[in-house]
Coordinates of C-alpha atoms in Angstrom, one line a residue:
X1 CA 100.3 115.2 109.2
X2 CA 97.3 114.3 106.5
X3 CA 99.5 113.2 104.5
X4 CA 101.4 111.2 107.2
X5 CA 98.5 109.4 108.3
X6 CA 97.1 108.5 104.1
X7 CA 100.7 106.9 103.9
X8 CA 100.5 104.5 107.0
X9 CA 96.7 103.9 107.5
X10 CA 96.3 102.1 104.0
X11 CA 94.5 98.9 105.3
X12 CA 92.1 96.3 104.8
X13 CA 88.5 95.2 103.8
X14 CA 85.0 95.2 103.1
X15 CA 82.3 92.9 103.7
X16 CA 78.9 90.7 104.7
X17 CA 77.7 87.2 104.7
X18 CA 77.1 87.6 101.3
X19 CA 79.4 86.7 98.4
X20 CA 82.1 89.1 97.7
X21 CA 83.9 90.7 95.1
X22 CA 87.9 91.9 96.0
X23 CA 88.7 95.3 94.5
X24 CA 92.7 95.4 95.9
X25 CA 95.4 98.5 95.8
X26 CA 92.4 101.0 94.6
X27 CA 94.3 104.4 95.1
X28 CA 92.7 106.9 97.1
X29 CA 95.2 110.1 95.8
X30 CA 96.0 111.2 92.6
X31 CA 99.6 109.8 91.5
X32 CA 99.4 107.5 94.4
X33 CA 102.0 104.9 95.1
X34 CA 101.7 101.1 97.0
X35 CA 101.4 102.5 100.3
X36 CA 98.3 105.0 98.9
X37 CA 95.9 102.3 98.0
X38 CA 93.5 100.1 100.1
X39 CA 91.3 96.7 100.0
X40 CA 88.1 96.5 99.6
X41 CA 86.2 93.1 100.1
X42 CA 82.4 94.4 99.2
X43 CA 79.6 92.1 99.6
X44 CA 76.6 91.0 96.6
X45 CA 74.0 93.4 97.6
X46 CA 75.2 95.6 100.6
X47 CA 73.3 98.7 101.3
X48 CA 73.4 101.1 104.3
X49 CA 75.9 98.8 106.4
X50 CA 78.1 100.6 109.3
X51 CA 81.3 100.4 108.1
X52 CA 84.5 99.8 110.1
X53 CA 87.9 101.3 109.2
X54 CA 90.9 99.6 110.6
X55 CA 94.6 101.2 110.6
X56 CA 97.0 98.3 110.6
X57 CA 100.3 98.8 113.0
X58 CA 103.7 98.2 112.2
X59 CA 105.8 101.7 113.7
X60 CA 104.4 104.1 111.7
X61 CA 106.8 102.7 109.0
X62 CA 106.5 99.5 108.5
X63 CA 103.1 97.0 108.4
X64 CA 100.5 96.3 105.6
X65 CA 97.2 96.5 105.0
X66 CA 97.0 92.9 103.9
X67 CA 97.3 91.7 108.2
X68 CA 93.5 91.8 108.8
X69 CA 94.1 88.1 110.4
X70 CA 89.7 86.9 110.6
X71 CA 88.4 90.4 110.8
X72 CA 87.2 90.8 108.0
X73 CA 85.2 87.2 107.8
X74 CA 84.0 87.9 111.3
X75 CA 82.8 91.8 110.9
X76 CA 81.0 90.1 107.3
X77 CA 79.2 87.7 109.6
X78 CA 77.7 90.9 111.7
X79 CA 76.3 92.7 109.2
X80 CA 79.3 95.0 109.0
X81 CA 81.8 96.7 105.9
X82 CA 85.7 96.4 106.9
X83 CA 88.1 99.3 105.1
X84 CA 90.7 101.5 105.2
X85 CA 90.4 105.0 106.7
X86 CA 90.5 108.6 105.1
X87 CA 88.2 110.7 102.8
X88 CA 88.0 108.3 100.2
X89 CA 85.9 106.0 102.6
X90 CA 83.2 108.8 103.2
X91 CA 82.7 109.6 99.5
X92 CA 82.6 106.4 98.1
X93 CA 81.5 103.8 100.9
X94 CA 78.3 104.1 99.6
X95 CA 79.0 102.8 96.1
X96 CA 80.1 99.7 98.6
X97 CA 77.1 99.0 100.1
X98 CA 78.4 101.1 103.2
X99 CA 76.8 103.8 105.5
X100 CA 78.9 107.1 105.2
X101 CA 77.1 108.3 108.6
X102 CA 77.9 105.1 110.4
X103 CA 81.6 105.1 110.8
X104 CA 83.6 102.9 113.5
X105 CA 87.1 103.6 113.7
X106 CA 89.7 101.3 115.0
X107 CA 93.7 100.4 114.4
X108 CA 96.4 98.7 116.3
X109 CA 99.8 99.8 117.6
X110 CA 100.7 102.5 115.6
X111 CA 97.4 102.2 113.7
X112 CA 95.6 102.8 117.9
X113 CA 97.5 106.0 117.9
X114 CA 96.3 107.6 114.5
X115 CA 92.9 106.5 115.3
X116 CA 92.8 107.9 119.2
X117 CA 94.1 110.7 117.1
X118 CA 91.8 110.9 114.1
X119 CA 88.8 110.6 116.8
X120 CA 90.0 113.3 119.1
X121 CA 91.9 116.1 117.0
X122 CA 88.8 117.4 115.0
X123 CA 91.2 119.5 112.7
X124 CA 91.6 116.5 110.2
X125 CA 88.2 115.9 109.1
X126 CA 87.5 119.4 109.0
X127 CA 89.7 120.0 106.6
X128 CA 87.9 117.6 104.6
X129 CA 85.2 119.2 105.4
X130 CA 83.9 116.8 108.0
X131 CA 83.2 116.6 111.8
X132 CA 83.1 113.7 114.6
X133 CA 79.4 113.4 113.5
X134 CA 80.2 110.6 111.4
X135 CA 82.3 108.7 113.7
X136 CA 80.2 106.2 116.1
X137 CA 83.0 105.1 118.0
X138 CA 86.5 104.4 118.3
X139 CA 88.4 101.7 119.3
X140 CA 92.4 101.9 119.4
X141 CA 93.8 98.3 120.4
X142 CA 97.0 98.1 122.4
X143 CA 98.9 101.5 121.7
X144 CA 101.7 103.4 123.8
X145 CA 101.2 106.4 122.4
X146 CA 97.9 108.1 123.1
X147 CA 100.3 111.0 125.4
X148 CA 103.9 110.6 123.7
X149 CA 105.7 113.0 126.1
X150 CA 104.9 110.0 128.9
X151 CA 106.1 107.7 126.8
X152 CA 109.2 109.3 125.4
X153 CA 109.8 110.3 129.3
X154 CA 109.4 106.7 131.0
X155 CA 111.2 105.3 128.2
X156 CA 114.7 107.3 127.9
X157 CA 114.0 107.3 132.0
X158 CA 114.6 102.9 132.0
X159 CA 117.2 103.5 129.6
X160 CA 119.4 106.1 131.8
X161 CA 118.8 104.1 135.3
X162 CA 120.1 100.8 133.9
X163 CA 122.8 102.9 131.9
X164 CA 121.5 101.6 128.5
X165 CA 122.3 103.8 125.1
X166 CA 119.2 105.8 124.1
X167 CA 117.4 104.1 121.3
X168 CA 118.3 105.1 118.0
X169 CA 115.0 105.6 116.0
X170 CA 112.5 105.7 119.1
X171 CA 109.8 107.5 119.5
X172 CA 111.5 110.8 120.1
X173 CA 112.7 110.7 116.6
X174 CA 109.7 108.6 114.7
X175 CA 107.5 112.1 115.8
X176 CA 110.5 114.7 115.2
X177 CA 112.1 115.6 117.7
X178 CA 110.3 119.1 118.7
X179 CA 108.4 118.7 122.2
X180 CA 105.8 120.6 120.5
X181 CA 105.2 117.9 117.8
X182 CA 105.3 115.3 120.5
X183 CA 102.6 117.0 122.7
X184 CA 100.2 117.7 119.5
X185 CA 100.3 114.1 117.6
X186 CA 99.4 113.2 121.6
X187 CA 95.6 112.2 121.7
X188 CA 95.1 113.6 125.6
X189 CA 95.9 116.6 124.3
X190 CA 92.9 117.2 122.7
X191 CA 90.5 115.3 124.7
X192 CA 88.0 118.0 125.7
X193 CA 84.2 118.4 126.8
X194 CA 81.1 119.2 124.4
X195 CA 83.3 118.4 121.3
X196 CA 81.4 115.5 119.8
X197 CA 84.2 113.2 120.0
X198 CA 82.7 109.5 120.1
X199 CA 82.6 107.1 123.1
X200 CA 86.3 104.9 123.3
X201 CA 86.7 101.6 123.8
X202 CA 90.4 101.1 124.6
X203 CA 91.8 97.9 124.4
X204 CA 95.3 96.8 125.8
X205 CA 97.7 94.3 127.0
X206 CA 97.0 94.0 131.0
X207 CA 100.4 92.7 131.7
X208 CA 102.8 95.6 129.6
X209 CA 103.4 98.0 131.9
X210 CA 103.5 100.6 129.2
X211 CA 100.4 100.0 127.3
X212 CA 98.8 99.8 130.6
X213 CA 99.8 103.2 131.9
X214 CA 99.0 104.7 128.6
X215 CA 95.2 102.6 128.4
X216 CA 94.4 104.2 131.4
X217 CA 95.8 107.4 131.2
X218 CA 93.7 108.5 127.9
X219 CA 91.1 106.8 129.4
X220 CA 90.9 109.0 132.4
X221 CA 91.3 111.8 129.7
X222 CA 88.1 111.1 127.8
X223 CA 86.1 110.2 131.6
X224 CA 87.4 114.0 132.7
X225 CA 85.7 115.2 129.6
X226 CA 82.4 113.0 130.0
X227 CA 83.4 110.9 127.1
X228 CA 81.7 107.6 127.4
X229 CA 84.8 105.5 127.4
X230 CA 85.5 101.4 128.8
X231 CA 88.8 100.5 129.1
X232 CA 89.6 96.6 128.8
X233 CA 92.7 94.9 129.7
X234 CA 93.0 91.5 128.2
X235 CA 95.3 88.6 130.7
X236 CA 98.0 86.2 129.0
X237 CA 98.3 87.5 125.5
X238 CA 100.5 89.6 123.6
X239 CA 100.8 92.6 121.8
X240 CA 100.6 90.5 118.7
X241 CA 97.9 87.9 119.6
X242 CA 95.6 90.8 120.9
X243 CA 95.4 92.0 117.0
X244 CA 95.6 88.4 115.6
X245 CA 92.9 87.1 118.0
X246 CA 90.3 90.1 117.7
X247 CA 87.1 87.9 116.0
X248 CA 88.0 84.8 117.5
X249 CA 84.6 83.2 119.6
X250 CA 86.6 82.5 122.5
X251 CA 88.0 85.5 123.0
X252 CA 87.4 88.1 125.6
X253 CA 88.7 91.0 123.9
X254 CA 86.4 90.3 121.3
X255 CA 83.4 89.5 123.3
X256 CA 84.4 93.1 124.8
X257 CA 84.2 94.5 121.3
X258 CA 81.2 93.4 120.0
X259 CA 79.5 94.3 123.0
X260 CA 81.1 98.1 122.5
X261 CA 80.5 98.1 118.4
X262 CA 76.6 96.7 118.8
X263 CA 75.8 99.7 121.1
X264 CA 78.0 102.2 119.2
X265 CA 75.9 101.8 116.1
X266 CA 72.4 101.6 117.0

């Protein structure tokens, strides 16, 4: 599962109102290939900034981490670093002008999953030799799999009733199919009190059914464990414009967000 993440979380930049200098497809493995490198966009004279990392969607197969859309121009403009999550962040953020202490972590559609995940399931920065201590907050944006076994159930569940084939590659088969996989790459799963995992703010799609149900059932989760959690539904947009939008002025997703990411680091 590390290694499943590194693959598909390769995304995006750093940054802050200050000119920049683009470092692009810096590996973070040894022998890495395309999908093992990341972006950074680092400002002239950064020190001790929070640093966000954002996990780019795209099915857990697909995606890039070149789809940032204004995020990283409006994070600069805040007095925040946009990158790419795993280890390498941590170690070398510094060398960025970043605070390794003062992490924010936050993806999109398959990217929301792995980063309910990462913030949740404390076994992956342990092995790194880590803890939730360095995560200020987390922010997964319009996923439908935070409990997969719900998903995977109301999904093949439409498809039966209206006598529709079984989808080929859904998520039964992107996450094996072995009910005991399913349950474990499930954030709720691990959702529990006194663990140190860092307030939520879960944004979603108010009119999909599905990312709807699954918004406010993790949310519920992390609220049973006295995990400081908002959930925010955003009206007539899409689960593409909710990404694309995120930094725009006029936004309320992004007022939402700011709001959250203000608190979360102070």
């Amino acid at each position: 599962m590390k290694h499943f993440i590194s693959l598909l979380i390769a995304s995006v930049a750093l940054t802050s109102a200050h000119a920049q200098e683009v470092k692009r497809d810096l590996p973070y493995t040894k022998n890495a290939d395309k999908l093992q490198t990341l972006d950074v966009y680092s400002p002239d004279k950064a020190k001790n900034l929070p640093v966000v990392f954002w996990i780019h969607g795209g099915g857990w197969q697909g995606g890039d981490k070149s789809e940032v859309y204004d995020k990283p121009k409006v994070f600069i403009g805040r007095g925040f670093i946009l990158v790419s999550t795993n280890r390498w962040v941590h170690d070398h953020i510094a060398e960025h002008g970043g605070d390794p202490k003062r992490l924010l972590i936050m993806g999109h559609s398959a990217g929301a999953q792995l980063a309910a995940l990462l913030c949740t399931d404390e076994r992956y920065l342990k092995e790194e030799g880590l803890s939730f201590a360095i995560i200020k907050g987390c922010v997964p944006v319009d996923g439908d799999t935070y409990d997969i076994p719900a998903m995977i159930e109301v999904a093949e569940t439409r498809q039966r009733v209206h006598g529709l084939p079984l989808p080929k590659f859904g998520h039964r088969i992107k996450f094996g199919n072995d009910s005991a996989k399913h349950k474990d790459f499930s954030a709720v799963t691990h959702v529990g009190k006194n663990k140190g995992i860092p307030p939520f703010l879960i944004l979603y799609v108010a009119n999909h059914p599905d990312v709807t149900a699954q918004a406010l059932r993790l949310g519920n989760v992390l609220k049973d464990a006295d995990v400081p959690v908002t959930v925010f539904g955003a009206k007539e947009t899409t689960h593409v414009k909710i990404n694309a939008d995120l930094g725009k002025s006029d936004d309320p997703a992004t007022t939402a967000l700011f709001t959250f990411v203000e608190k979360a680091v102070k």
